[in-house]
Coordinates of C-alpha atoms in Angstrom, one line a residue:
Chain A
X1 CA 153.6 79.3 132.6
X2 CA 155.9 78.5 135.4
X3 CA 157.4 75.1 136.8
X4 CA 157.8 74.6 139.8
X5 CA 158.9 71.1 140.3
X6 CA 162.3 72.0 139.9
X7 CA 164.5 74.2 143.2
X8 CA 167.0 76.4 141.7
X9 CA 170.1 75.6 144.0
X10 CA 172.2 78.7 145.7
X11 CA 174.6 80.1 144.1
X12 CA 178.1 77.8 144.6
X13 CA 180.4 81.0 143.4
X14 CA 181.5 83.5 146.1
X15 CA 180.6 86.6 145.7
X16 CA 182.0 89.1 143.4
X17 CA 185.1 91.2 145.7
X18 CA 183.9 94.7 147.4
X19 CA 184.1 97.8 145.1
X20 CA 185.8 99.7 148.0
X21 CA 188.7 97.2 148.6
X22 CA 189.4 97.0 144.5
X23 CA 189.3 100.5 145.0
X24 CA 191.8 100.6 147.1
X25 CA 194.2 97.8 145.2
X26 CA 193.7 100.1 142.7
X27 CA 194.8 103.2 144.5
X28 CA 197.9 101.7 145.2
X29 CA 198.5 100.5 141.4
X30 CA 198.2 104.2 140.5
X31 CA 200.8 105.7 143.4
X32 CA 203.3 102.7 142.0
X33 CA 202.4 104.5 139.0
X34 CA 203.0 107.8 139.9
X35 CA 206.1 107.2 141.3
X36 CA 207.4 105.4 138.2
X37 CA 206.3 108.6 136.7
X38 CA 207.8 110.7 138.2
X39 CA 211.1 108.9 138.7
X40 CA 211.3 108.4 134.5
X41 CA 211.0 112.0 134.0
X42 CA 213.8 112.9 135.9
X43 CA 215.7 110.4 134.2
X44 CA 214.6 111.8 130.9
X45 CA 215.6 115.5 132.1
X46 CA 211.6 116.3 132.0
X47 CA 211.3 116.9 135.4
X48 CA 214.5 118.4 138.0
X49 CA 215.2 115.9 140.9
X50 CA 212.9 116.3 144.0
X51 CA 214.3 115.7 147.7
X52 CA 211.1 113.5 148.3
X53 CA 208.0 112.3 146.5
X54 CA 207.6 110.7 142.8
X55 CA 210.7 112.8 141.8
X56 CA 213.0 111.8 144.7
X57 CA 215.9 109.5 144.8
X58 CA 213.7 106.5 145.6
X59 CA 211.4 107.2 142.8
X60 CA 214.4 107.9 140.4
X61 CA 217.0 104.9 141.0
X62 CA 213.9 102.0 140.9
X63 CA 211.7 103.4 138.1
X64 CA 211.2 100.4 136.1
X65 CA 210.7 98.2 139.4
X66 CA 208.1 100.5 139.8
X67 CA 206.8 100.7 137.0
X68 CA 206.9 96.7 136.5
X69 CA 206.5 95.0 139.9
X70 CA 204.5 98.0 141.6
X71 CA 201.8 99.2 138.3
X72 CA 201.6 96.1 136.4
X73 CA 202.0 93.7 139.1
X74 CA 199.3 95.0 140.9
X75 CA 197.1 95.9 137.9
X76 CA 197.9 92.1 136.3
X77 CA 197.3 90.1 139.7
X78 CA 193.7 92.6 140.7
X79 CA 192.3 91.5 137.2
X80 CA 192.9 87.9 138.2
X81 CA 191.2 88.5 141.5
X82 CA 188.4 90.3 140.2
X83 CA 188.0 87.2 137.8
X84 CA 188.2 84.5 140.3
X85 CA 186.8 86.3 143.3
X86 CA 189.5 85.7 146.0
X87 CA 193.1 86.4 146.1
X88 CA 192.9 90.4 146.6
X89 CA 195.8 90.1 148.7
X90 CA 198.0 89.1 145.9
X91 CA 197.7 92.8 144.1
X92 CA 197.5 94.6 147.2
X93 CA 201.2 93.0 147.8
X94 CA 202.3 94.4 144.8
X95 CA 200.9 97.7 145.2
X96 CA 202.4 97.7 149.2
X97 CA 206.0 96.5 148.3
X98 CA 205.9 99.5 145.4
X99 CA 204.9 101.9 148.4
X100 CA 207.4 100.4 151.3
X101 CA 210.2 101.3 148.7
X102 CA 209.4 104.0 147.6
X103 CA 208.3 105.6 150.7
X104 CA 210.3 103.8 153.7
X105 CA 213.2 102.9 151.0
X106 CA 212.7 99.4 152.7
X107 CA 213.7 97.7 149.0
X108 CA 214.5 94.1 150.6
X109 CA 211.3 94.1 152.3
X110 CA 209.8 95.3 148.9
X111 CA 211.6 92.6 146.9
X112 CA 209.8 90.0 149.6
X113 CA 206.4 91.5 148.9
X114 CA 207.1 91.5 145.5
X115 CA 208.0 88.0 145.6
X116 CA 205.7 86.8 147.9
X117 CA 202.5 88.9 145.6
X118 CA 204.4 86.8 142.3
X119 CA 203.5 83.5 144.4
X120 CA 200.4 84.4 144.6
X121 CA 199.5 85.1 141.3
X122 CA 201.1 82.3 140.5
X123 CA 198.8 80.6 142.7
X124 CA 196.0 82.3 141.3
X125 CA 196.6 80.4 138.0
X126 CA 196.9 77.4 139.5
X127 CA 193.6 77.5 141.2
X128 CA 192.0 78.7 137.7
X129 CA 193.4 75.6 136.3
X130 CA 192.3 73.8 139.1
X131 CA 188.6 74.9 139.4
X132 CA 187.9 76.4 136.2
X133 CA 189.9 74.6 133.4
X134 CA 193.2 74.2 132.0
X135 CA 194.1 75.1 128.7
X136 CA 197.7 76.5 126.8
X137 CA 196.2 80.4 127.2
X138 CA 196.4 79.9 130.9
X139 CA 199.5 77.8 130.7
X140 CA 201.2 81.2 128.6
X141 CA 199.3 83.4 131.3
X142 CA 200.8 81.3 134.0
X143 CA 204.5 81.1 132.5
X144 CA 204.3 84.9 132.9
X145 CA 203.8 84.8 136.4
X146 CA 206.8 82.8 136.6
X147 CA 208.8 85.1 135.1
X148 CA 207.3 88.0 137.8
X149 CA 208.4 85.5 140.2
X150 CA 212.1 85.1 138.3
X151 CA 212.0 88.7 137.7
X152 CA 211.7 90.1 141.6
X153 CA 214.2 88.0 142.7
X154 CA 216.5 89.4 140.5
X155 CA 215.7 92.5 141.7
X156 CA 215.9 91.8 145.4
X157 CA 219.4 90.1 144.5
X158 CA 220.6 93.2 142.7
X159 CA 220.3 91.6 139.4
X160 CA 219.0 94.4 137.2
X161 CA 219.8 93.1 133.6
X162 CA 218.3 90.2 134.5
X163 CA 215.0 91.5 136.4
X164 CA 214.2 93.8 133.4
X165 CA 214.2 91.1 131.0
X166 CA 212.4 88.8 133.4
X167 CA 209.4 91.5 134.1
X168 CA 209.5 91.9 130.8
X169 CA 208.8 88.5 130.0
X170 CA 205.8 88.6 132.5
X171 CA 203.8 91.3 130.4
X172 CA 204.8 89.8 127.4
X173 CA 203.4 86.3 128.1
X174 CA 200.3 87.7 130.0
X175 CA 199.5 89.3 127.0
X176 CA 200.2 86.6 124.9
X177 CA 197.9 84.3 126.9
X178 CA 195.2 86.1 126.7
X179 CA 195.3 86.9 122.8
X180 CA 196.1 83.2 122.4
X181 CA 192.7 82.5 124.5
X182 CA 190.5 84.6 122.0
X183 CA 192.9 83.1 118.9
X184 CA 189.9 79.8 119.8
X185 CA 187.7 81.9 117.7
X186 CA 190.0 81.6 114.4
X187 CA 190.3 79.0 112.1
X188 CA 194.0 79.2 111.6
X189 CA 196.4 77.1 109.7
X190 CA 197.8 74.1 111.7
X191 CA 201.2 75.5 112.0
X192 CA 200.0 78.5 113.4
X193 CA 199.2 77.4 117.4
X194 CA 202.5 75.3 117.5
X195 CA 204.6 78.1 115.8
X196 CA 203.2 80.2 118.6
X197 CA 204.1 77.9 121.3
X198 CA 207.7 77.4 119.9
X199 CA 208.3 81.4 120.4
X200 CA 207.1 81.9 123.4
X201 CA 209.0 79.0 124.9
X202 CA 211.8 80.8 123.3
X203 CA 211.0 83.8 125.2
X204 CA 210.9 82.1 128.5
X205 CA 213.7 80.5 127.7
X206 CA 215.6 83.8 127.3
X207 CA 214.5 84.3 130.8
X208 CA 216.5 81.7 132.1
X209 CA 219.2 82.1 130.1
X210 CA 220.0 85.6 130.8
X211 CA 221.1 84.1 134.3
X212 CA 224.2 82.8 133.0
X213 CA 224.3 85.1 129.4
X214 CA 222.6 88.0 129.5
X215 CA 223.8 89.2 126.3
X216 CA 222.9 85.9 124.3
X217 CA 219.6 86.5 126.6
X218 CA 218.9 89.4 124.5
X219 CA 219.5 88.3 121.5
X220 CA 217.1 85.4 122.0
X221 CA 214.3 87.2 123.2
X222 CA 214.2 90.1 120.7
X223 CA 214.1 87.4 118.1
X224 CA 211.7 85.5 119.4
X225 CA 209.5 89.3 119.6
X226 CA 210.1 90.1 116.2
X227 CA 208.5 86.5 115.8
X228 CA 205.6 87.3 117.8
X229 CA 204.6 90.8 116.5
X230 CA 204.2 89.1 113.1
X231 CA 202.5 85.9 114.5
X232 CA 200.3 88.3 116.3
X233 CA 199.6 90.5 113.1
X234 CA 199.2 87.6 110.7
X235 CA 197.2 85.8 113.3
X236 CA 195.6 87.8 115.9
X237 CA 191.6 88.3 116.1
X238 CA 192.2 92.1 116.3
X239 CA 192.6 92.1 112.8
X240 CA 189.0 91.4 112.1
X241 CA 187.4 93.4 115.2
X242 CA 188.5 96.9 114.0
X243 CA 185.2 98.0 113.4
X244 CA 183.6 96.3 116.1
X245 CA 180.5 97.8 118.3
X246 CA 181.1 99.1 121.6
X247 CA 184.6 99.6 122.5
X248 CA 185.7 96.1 120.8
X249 CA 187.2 98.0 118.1
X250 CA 188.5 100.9 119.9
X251 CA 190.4 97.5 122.0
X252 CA 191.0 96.1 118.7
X253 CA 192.8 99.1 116.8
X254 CA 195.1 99.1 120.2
X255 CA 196.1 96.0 119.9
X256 CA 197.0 95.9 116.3
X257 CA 199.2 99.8 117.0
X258 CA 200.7 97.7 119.6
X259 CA 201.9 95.0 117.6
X260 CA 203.6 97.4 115.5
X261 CA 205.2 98.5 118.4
X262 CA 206.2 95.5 119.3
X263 CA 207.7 94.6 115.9
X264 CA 210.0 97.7 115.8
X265 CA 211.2 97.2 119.4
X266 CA 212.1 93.9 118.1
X267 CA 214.3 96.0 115.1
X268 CA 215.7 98.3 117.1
X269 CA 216.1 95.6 120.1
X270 CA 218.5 93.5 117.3
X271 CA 220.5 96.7 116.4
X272 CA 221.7 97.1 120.0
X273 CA 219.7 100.0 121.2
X274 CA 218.7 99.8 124.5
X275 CA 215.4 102.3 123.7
X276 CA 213.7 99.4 122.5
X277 CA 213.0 98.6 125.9
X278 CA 210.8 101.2 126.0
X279 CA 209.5 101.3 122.7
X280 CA 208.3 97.6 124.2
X281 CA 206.8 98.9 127.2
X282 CA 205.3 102.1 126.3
X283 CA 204.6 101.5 122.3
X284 CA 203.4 97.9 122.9
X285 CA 202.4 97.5 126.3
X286 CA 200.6 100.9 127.3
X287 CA 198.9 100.0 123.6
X288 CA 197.1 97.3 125.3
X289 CA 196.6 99.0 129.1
X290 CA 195.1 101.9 126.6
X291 CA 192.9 99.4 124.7
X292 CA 191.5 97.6 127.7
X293 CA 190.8 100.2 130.3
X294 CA 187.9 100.5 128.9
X295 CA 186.5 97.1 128.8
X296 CA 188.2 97.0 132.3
X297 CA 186.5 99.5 134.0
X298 CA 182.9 98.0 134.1
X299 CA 184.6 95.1 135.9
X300 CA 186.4 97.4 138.3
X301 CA 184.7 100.4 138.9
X302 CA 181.3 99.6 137.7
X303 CA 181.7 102.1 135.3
X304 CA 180.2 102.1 132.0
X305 CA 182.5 104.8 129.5
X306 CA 180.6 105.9 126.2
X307 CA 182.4 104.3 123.2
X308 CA 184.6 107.4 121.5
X309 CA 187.1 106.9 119.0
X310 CA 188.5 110.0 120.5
X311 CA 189.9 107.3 123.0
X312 CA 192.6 106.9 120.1
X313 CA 193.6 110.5 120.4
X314 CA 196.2 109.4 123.4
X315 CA 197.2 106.5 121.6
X316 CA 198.4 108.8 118.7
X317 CA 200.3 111.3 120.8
X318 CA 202.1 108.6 122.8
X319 CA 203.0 107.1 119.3
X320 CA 204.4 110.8 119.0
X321 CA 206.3 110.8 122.1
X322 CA 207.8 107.1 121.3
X323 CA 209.0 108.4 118.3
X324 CA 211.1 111.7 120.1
X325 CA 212.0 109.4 122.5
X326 CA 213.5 107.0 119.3
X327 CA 214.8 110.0 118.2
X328 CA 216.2 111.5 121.2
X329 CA 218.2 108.3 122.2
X330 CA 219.6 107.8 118.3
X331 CA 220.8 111.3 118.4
X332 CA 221.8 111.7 122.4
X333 CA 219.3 114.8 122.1
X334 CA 218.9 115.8 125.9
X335 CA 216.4 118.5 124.8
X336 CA 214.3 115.4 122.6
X337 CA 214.1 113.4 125.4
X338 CA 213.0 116.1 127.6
X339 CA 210.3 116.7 125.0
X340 CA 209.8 112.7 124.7
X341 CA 209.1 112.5 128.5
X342 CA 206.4 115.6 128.6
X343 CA 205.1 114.1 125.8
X344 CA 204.4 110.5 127.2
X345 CA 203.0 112.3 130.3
X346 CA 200.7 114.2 128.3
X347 CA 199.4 111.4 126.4
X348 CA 198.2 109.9 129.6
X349 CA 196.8 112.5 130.9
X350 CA 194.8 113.1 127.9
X351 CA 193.8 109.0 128.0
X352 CA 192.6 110.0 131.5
X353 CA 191.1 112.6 130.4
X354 CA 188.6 111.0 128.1
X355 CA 188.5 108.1 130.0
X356 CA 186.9 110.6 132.5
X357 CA 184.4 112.2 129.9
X358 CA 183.1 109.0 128.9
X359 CA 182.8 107.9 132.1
X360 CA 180.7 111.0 132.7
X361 CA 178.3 110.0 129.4
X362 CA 178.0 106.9 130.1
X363 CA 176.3 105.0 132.6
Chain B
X1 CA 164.1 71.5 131.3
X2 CA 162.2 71.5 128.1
X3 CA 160.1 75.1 127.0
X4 CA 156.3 74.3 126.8
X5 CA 153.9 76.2 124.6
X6 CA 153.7 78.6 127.8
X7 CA 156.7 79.4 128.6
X8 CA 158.2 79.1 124.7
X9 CA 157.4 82.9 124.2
X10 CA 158.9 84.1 127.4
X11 CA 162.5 82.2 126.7
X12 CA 162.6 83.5 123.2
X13 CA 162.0 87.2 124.2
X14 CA 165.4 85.9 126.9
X15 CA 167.4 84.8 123.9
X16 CA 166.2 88.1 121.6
X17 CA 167.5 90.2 124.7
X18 CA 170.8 88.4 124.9
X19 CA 171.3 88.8 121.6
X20 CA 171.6 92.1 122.0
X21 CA 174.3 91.8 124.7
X22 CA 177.8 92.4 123.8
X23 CA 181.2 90.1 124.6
X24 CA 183.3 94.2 125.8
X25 CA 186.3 92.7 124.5
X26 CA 185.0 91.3 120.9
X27 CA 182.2 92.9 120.1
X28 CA 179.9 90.3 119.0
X29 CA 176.8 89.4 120.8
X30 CA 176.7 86.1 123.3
X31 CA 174.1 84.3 121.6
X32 CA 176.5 84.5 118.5
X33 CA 179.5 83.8 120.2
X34 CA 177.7 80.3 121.8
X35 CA 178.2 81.1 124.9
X36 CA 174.9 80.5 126.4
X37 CA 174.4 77.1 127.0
X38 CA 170.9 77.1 128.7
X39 CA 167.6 79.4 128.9
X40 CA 165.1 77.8 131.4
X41 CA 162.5 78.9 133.6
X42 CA 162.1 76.9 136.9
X43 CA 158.7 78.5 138.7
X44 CA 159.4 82.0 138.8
X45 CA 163.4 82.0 138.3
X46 CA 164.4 82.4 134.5
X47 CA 167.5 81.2 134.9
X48 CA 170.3 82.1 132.2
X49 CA 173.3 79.9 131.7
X50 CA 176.4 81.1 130.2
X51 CA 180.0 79.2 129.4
X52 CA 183.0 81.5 129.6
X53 CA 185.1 81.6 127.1
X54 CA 188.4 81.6 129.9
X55 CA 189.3 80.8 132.8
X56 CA 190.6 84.4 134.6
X57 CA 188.5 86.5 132.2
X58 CA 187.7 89.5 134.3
X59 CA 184.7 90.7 132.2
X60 CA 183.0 87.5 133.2
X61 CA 181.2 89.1 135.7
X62 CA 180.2 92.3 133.9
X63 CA 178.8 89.7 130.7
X64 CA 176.4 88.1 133.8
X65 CA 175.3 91.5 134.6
X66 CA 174.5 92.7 130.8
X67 CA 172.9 89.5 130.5
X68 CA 170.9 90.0 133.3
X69 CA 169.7 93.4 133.1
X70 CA 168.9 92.3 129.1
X71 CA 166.7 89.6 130.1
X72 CA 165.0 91.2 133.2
X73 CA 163.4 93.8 130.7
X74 CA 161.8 91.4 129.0
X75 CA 160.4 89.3 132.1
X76 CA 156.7 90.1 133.5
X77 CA 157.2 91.3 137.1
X78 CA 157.9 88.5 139.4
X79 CA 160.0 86.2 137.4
X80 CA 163.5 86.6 139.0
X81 CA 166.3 86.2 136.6
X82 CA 169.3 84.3 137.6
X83 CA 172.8 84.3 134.9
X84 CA 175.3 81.7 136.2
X85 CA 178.7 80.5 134.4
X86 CA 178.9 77.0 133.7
X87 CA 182.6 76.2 134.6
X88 CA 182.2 72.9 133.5
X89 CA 181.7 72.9 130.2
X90 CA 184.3 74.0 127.8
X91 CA 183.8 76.6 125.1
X92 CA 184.5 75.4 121.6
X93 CA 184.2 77.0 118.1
X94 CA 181.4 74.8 117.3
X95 CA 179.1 76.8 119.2
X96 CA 179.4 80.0 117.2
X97 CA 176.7 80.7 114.9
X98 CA 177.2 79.9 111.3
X99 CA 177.5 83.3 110.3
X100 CA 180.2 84.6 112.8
X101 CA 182.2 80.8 111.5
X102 CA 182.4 81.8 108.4
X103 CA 183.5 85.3 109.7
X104 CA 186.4 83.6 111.5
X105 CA 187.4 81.3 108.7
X106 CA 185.6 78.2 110.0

């Protein structure tokens, strides 16, 4: 039955990284988060101001750096790490700059860390490309990285306009990358991959050209995200994974509410509203961290959640809040965006919530 | 290395189990998806070889496990199973099963 003229070599691959040290990374991601928290809802009138803490003055003037260099540049560069075993350093960066900010209120030593972390995911891809293979997904993936880089030095230079397009741009293109990496599976028409590259060149582009004309800037890239919310619900495999086993449909329902998301940011984005910033960042991309925690924590935590579609549930009341928070900036309602801020917390909560009791059912 | 009449039934019971084994993020099972390129037994190492579908695809390593586990059921006691990723080779849409193509518009 067996062979054995044949010696199965070692294992080349180093070893996946220790759960206690992603716990940590992760740790970190979550007090950037908390402090971008906590910082938005006094902004929103949810929440009064705090001396100290999330709702302090730290937390409340550097929310969306927070938010966008602190929680998603540490949650972005761990998956990377966890995927190519090494470069742990990279998120921890992240997730320390967030905290020396927030906590010491050291924000030029935050904007190097941020920087410096940027690099590194940036390196990240180019070692992926180097060892593994190169293809346009990780080209996208790695253009957003850029923009990270673009993005915190804006923000260490004082540039906010410029950083919040920029860090934009990095989620945007990361998640782009990685749609564009399953897109393999399609057959779609020819046009389809170049049209694809064409507008998300154009949203790099308004990157760089936000340096010199921030309002053109705009323009540019809520066109070019008005392009890529239909490209993505035209083309996207999402579309035929709704009813997928496991949580590949619960992931693929998401993504699609997302896209929608993304469309009407682009709408409200071209009317001049600056809401649409959020409706981009919370509608669209808390629609993917929403559809991917899942699939994420196995790699993470080792956790294996039970499928539930009441995992939607959150996504539904945060579409809820988005739309008091639409409603509340249109009409200059303090009271709606009070309610639009509870509102998003809540919806979290609740995603943690049954995050937790699947957790608990599963294995 | 090429199945014999001996070991035939053993790597078929390895390819039933994987295709129970789920991609988390699509939903379809690996064998489907073509991404295992190689089932082999050397002595008492069944050793599973899989080509990812990216290059930073975190769920990489939680695949190996699922296969793993999937394929250690099915293996008499002693035979150690082993699930690498092939970095080399590069995933195509060829390698899909004719059903899921013609899901996916092939």
């Amino acid at each position: 039955m067996v062979n054995t003229a044949f010696q199965v070599p070692p294992a080349l691959a180093p070893a996946p990284l220790p759960r206690w040290a992603l716990a940590a990374v992760v740790l970190l991601a979550l007090l950037n988060l908390l402090a971008a928290l906590g910082g938005g809802l006094v902004r929103l009138g949810t929440l009064p101001a705090g001396a100290v803490g999330p709702t302090g003055p730290q937390a409340v003037a550097t929310h969306g750096a927070l938010l966008m260099a602190g929680f998603f540049g540490t949650l972005i560069a761990l998956e990377r790490a966890v995927a190519l075993h090494r470069g742990l350093w990279v998120p921890a960066l992240a997730g320390l700059g967030g905290l020396t900010g927030w906590v010491l209120g050291a924000w030029q030593i935050a904007s190097v860390l941020w920087v410096l972390s940027a690099l590194g995911l940036l390196g990240l891809y180019l070692w992926a490309g180097w060892r593994r293979a190169v293809s346009q997904s990780l080209l996208i993936e790695a253009s957003g990285a850029m923009a990270l880089v673009l993005a915190n030095l804006a923000f260490g230079w004082g540039l906010s306009v410029q950083a919040r397009l920029a860090w934009s741009a990095f989620l945007v293109l990361t998640i782009a990358g990685e749609r564009r990496e399953l897109g393999r599976l399609l057959r779609l028409p020819g046009f389809a991959h170049p049209a694809l590259a064409v507008v998300l060149s154009g949203l790099f582009m308004s990157v760089l050209l936000c340096l010199r004309m921030p309002d053109a800037a705009q323009i540019l890239w809520w066109l070019c995200a008005a392009a890529l919310s239909v490209w993505l619900l035209r083309f996207d495999l999402a579309r035929y994974q709704w009813r997928a086993r496991g949580w590949a449909g619960h992931t693929a329902i998401c993504l699609t509410v997302g896209y929608g998301w993304l469309a009407l940011a682009a709408v409200v984005g071209l009317a001049g509203w600056p809401v649409a910033w959020h409706l981009l960042w919370l509608g669209f991309v808390m629609a993917m961290v929403f559809g991917h925690a899942p699939i994420m924590l196995p790699a993470l935590a080792g956790w294996r959640p039970q499928p539930t579609r009441a995992a939607l549930w959150p996504l539904g009341l945060l579409g809820l809040s988005l739309l008091l928070r639409l409603g509340g900036s249109v009409s200059a309602s303090g009271l709606l965006l009070a309610m639009a801020g509870a509102t998003h917390v809540l919806a979290l909560l609740l995603f943690g919530l049954v995050m937790a009791r699947a957790v608990r059912r599963g294995r | 290395m090429n199945p014999t009449p001996e070991t035939e039934p053993l790597l078929a019971a390895a390819r039933s189990a994987l295709a129970q084994v789920l991609d988390p993020e699509i939903g379809e099972n690996l064998v489907d998806l073509g991404v295992v390129a190689d089932v082999a037994l050397h002595g008492q190492v069944l050793r599973v070889t899989l080509i990812p579908t990216s290059a930073t695809c975190p769920m990489a390593d939680v695949m190996k496990d699922d296969a793993a586990e999937a394929v250690q059921h099915v293996c008499p006691p002693g035979v150690e199973v082993r699930v690498d990723m092939d970095w080399d080779t590069v995933w195509s849409p060829d390698r899909m099963s004719p059903t899921l193509r013609e899901r996916f518009g092939w």
